[in-house]
GROMACS .gro file of C-alpha atoms in nm:
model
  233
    1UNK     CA    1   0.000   0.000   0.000
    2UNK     CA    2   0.278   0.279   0.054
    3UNK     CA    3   0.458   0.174  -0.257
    4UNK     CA    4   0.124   0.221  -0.427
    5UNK     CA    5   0.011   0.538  -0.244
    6UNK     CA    6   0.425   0.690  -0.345
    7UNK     CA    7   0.518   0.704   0.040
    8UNK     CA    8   0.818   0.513  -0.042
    9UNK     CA    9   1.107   0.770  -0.113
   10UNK     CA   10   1.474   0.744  -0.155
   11UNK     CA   11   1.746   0.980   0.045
   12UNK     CA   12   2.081   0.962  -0.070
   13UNK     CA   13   2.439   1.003   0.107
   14UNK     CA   14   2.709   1.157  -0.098
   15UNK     CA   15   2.983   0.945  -0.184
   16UNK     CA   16   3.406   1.178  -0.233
   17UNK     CA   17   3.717   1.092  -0.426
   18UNK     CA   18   4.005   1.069  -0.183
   19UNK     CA   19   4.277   1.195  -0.401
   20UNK     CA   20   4.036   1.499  -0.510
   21UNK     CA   21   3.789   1.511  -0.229
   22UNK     CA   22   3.517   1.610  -0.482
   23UNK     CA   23   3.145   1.426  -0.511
   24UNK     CA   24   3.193   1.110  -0.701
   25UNK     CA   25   2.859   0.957  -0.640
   26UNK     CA   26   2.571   0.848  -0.360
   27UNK     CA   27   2.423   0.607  -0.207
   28UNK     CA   28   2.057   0.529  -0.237
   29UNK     CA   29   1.905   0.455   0.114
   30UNK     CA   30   1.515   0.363   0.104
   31UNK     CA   31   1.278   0.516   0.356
   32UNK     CA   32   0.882   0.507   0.402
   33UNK     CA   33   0.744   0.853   0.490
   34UNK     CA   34   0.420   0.730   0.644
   35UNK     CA   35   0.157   0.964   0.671
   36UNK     CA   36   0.018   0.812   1.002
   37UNK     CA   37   0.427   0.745   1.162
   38UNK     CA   38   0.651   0.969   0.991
   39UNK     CA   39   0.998   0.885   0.849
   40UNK     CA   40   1.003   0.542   0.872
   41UNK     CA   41   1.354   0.353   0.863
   42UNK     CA   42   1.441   0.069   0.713
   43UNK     CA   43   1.568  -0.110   1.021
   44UNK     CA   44   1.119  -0.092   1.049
   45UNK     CA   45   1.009  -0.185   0.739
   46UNK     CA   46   1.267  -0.409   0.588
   47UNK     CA   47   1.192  -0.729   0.799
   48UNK     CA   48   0.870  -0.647   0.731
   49UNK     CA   49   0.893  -0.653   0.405
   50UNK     CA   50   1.114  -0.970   0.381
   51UNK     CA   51   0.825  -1.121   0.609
   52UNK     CA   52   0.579  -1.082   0.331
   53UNK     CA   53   0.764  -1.128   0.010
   54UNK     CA   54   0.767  -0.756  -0.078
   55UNK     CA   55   1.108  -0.682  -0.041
   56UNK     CA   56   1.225  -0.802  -0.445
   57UNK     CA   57   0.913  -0.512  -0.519
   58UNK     CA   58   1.102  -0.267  -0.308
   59UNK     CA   59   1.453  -0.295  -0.453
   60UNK     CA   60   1.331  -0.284  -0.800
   61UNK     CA   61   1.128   0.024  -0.727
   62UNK     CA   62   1.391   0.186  -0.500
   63UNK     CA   63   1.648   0.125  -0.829
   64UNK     CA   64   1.455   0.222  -1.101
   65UNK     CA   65   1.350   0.597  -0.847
   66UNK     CA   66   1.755   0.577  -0.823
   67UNK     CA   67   1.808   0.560  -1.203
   68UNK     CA   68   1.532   0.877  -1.253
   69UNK     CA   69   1.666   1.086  -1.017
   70UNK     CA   70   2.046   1.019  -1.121
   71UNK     CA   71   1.917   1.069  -1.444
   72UNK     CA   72   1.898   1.461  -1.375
   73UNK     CA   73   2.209   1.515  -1.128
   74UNK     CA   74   2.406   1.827  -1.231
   75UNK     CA   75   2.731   1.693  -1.477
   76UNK     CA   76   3.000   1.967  -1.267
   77UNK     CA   77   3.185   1.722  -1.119
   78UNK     CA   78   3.188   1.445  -1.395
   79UNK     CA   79   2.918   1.166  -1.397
   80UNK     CA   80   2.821   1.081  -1.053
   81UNK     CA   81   2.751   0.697  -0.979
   82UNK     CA   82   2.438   0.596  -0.811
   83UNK     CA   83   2.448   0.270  -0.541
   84UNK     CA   84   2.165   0.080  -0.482
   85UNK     CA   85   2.156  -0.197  -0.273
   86UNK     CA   86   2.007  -0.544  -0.383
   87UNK     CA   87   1.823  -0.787  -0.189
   88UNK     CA   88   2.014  -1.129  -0.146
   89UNK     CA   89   1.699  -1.302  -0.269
   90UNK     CA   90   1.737  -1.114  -0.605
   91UNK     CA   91   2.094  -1.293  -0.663
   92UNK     CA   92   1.916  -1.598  -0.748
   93UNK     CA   93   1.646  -1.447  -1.003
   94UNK     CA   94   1.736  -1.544  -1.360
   95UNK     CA   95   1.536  -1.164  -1.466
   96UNK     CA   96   1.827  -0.954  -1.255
   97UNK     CA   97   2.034  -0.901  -1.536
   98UNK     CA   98   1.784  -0.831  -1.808
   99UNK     CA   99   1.523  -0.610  -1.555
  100UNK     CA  100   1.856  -0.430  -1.444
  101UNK     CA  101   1.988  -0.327  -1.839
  102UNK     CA  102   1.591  -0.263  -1.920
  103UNK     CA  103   1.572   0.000  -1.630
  104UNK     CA  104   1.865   0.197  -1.715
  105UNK     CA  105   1.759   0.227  -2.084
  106UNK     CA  106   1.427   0.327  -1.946
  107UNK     CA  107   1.588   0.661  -1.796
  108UNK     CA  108   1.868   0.658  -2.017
  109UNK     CA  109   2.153   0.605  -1.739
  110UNK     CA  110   2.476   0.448  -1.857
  111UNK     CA  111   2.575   0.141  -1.721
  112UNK     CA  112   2.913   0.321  -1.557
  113UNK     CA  113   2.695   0.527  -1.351
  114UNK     CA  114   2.522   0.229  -1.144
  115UNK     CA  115   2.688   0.011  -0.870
  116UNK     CA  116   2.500  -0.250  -0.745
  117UNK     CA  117   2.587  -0.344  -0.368
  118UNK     CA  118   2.542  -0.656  -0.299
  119UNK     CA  119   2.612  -0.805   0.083
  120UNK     CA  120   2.930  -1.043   0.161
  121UNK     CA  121   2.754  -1.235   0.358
  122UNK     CA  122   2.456  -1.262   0.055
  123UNK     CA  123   2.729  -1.367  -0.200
  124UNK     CA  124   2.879  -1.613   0.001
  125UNK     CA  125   2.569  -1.797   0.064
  126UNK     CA  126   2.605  -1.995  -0.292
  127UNK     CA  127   2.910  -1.848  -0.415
  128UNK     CA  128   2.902  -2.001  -0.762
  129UNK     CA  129   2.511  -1.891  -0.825
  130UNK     CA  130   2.610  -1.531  -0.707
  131UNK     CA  131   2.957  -1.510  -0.940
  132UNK     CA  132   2.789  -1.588  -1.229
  133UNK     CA  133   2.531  -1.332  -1.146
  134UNK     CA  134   2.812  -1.061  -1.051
  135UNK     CA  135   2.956  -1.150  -1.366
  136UNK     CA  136   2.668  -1.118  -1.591
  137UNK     CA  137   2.622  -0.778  -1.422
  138UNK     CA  138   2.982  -0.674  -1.483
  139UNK     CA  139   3.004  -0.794  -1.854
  140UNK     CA  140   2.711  -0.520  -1.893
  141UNK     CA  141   2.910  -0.256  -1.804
  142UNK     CA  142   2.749  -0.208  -1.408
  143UNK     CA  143   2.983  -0.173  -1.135
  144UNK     CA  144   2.916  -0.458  -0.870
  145UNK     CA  145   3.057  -0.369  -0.448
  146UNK     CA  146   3.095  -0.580  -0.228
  147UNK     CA  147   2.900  -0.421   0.088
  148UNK     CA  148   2.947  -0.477   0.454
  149UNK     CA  149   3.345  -0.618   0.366
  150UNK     CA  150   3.502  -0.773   0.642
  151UNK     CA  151   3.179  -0.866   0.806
  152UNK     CA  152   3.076  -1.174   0.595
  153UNK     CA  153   3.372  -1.473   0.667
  154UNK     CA  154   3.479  -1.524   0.284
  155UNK     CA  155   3.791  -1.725   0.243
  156UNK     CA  156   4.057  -1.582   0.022
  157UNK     CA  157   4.004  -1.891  -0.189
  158UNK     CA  158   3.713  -1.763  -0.279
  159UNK     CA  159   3.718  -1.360  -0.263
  160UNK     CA  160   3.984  -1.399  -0.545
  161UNK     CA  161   3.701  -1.527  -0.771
  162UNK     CA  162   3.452  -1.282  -0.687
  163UNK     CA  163   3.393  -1.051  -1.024
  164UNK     CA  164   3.319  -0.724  -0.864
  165UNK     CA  165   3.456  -0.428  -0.901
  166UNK     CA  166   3.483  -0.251  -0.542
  167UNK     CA  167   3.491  -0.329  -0.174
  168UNK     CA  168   3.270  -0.154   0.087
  169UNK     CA  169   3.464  -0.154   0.360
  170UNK     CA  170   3.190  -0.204   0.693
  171UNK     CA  171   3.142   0.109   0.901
  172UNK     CA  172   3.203  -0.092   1.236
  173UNK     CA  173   3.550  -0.105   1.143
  174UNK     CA  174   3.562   0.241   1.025
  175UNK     CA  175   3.423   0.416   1.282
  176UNK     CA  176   3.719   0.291   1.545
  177UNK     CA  177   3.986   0.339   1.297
  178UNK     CA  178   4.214   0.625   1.500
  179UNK     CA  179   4.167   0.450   1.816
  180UNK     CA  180   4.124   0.058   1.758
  181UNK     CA  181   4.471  -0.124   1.627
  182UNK     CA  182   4.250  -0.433   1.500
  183UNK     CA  183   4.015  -0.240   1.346
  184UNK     CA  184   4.292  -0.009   1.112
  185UNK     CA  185   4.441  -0.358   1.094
  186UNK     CA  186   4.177  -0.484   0.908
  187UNK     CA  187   4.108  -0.167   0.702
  188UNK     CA  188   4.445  -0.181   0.611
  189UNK     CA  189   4.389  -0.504   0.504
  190UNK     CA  190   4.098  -0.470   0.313
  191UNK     CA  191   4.243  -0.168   0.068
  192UNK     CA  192   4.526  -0.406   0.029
  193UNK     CA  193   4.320  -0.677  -0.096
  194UNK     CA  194   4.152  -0.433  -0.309
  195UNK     CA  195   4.448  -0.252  -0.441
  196UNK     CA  196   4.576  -0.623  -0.535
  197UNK     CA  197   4.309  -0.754  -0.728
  198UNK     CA  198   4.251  -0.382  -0.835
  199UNK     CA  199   3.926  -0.343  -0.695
  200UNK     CA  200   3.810   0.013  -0.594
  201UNK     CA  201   3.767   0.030  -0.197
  202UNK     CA  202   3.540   0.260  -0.040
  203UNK     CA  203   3.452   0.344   0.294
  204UNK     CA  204   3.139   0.410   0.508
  205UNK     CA  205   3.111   0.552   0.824
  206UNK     CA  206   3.348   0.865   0.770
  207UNK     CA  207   3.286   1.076   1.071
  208UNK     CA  208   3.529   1.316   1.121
  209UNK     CA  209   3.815   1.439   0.950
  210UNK     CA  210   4.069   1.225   1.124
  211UNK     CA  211   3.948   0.928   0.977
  212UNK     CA  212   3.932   1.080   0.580
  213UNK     CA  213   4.260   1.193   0.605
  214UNK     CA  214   4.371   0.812   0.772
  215UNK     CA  215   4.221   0.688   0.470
  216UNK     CA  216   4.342   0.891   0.221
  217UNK     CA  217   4.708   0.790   0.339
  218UNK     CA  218   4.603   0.417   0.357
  219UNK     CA  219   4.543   0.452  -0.009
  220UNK     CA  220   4.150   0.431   0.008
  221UNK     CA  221   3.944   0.554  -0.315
  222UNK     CA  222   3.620   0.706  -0.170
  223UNK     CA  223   3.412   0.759   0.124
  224UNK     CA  224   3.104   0.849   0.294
  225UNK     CA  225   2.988   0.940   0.633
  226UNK     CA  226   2.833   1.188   0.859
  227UNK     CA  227   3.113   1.424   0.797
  228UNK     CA  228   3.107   1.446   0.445
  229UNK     CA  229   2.662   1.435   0.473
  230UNK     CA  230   2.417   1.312   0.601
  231UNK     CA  231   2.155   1.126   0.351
  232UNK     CA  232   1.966   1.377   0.169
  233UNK     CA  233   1.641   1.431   0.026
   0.00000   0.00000   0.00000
């Protein structure tokens, strides 16, 4: 009923270069402005959703509002990527790949301006179904990120045969960076992995200034966070 009445909308949290510290992108983030509760968040409706086999209905509206709006973004800064998160369910869908290229030439987005993040923990549930997805994604031109990295137990043997094209490093490890040892450990770790199999790596959970310029000098690509914005309207 809200997806039908348009009380679904999408905010989205600006996404910076590192080595320029200029917009590079955004990340779409769902919410339900209810006329009866308010803004809604997703930590609310999403189980709900997954309860009643609405949430594949969500995701496809929430990317094809994603591809509109990007659609019209201001060119200043270069073409701006737009991230929308897919449901794990959707990895085993044979119509992913084809609904995903037939929404972008619906509102005439290029393929290099859409990242698809997809969970770690979602990919490594059948690792083989989800690679060939990935890769059917990739050979169309979309970027594919690896969300939530760090959080979701994947072996080495098999993160070298994942086809995506950039790491999300998790904002739990983020967010302690200056002041945890194991946590800049492991975000070390991570843009090392990345910068190996030349993956992009980007960060969440940039709060201060601190942690961009930490990093920046750990040779990290992008970021979000509360310091850079807040999600936006």
């Amino acid at each position: 009923v809200a997806m039908q009445n348009g009380e679904m909308q999408i905010y989205y949290q600006p996404k910076i270069n590192l080595r320029g510290g200029l917009p590079c992108g955004a990340e779409a983030l769902l919410r339900w402005q209810s006329p009866r509760r308010g803004l809604v968040p997703p930590s609310m409706f999403i189980p709900i959703a997954l309860r009643t086999g609405q949430l594949k209905a969500l995701t496809w509206s929430a990317l094809n509002m994603s591809l509109e709006h990007a659609a019209n973004w201001p060119m200043r800064f270069g073409p701006l990527s737009v991230a929308v998160n897919i449901s794990p369910s959707l990895l085993d869908d044979d119509s992913l790949i084809n609904r995903v290229v037939d929404a972008m030439a619906i509102w005439g987005t290029k393929p290099n301006r859409l990242i698809l993040e997809i969970t770690e923990s979602a990919v490594m549930r059948h690792p083989e179904l989800s690679f060939d997805t990935i890769r059917g994604l990739k050979d169309k031109g979309v970027g594919v990120s690896i969300d939530d990295f760090g959080t979701g137990y994947s072996s080495l043997a098999n993160f070298k045969s994942i086809p995506a094209t950039e790491l999300k490093i998790d904002k739990s490890f983020v967010m302690n960076l200056l002041t945890d040892k194991a946590d800049a450990g492991i975000v070390r770790t991570i843009i090392g992995l990345g910068q190996a199999f030349d993956l992009q790596v980007a960060a969440e959970g940039a709060e201060d200034l601190e942690t961009l310029k930490m990093l920046k000098s750990m040779g990290c690509h992008s970021a979000q966070g509360y310091y850079i914005s807040q999600p936006l309207p």
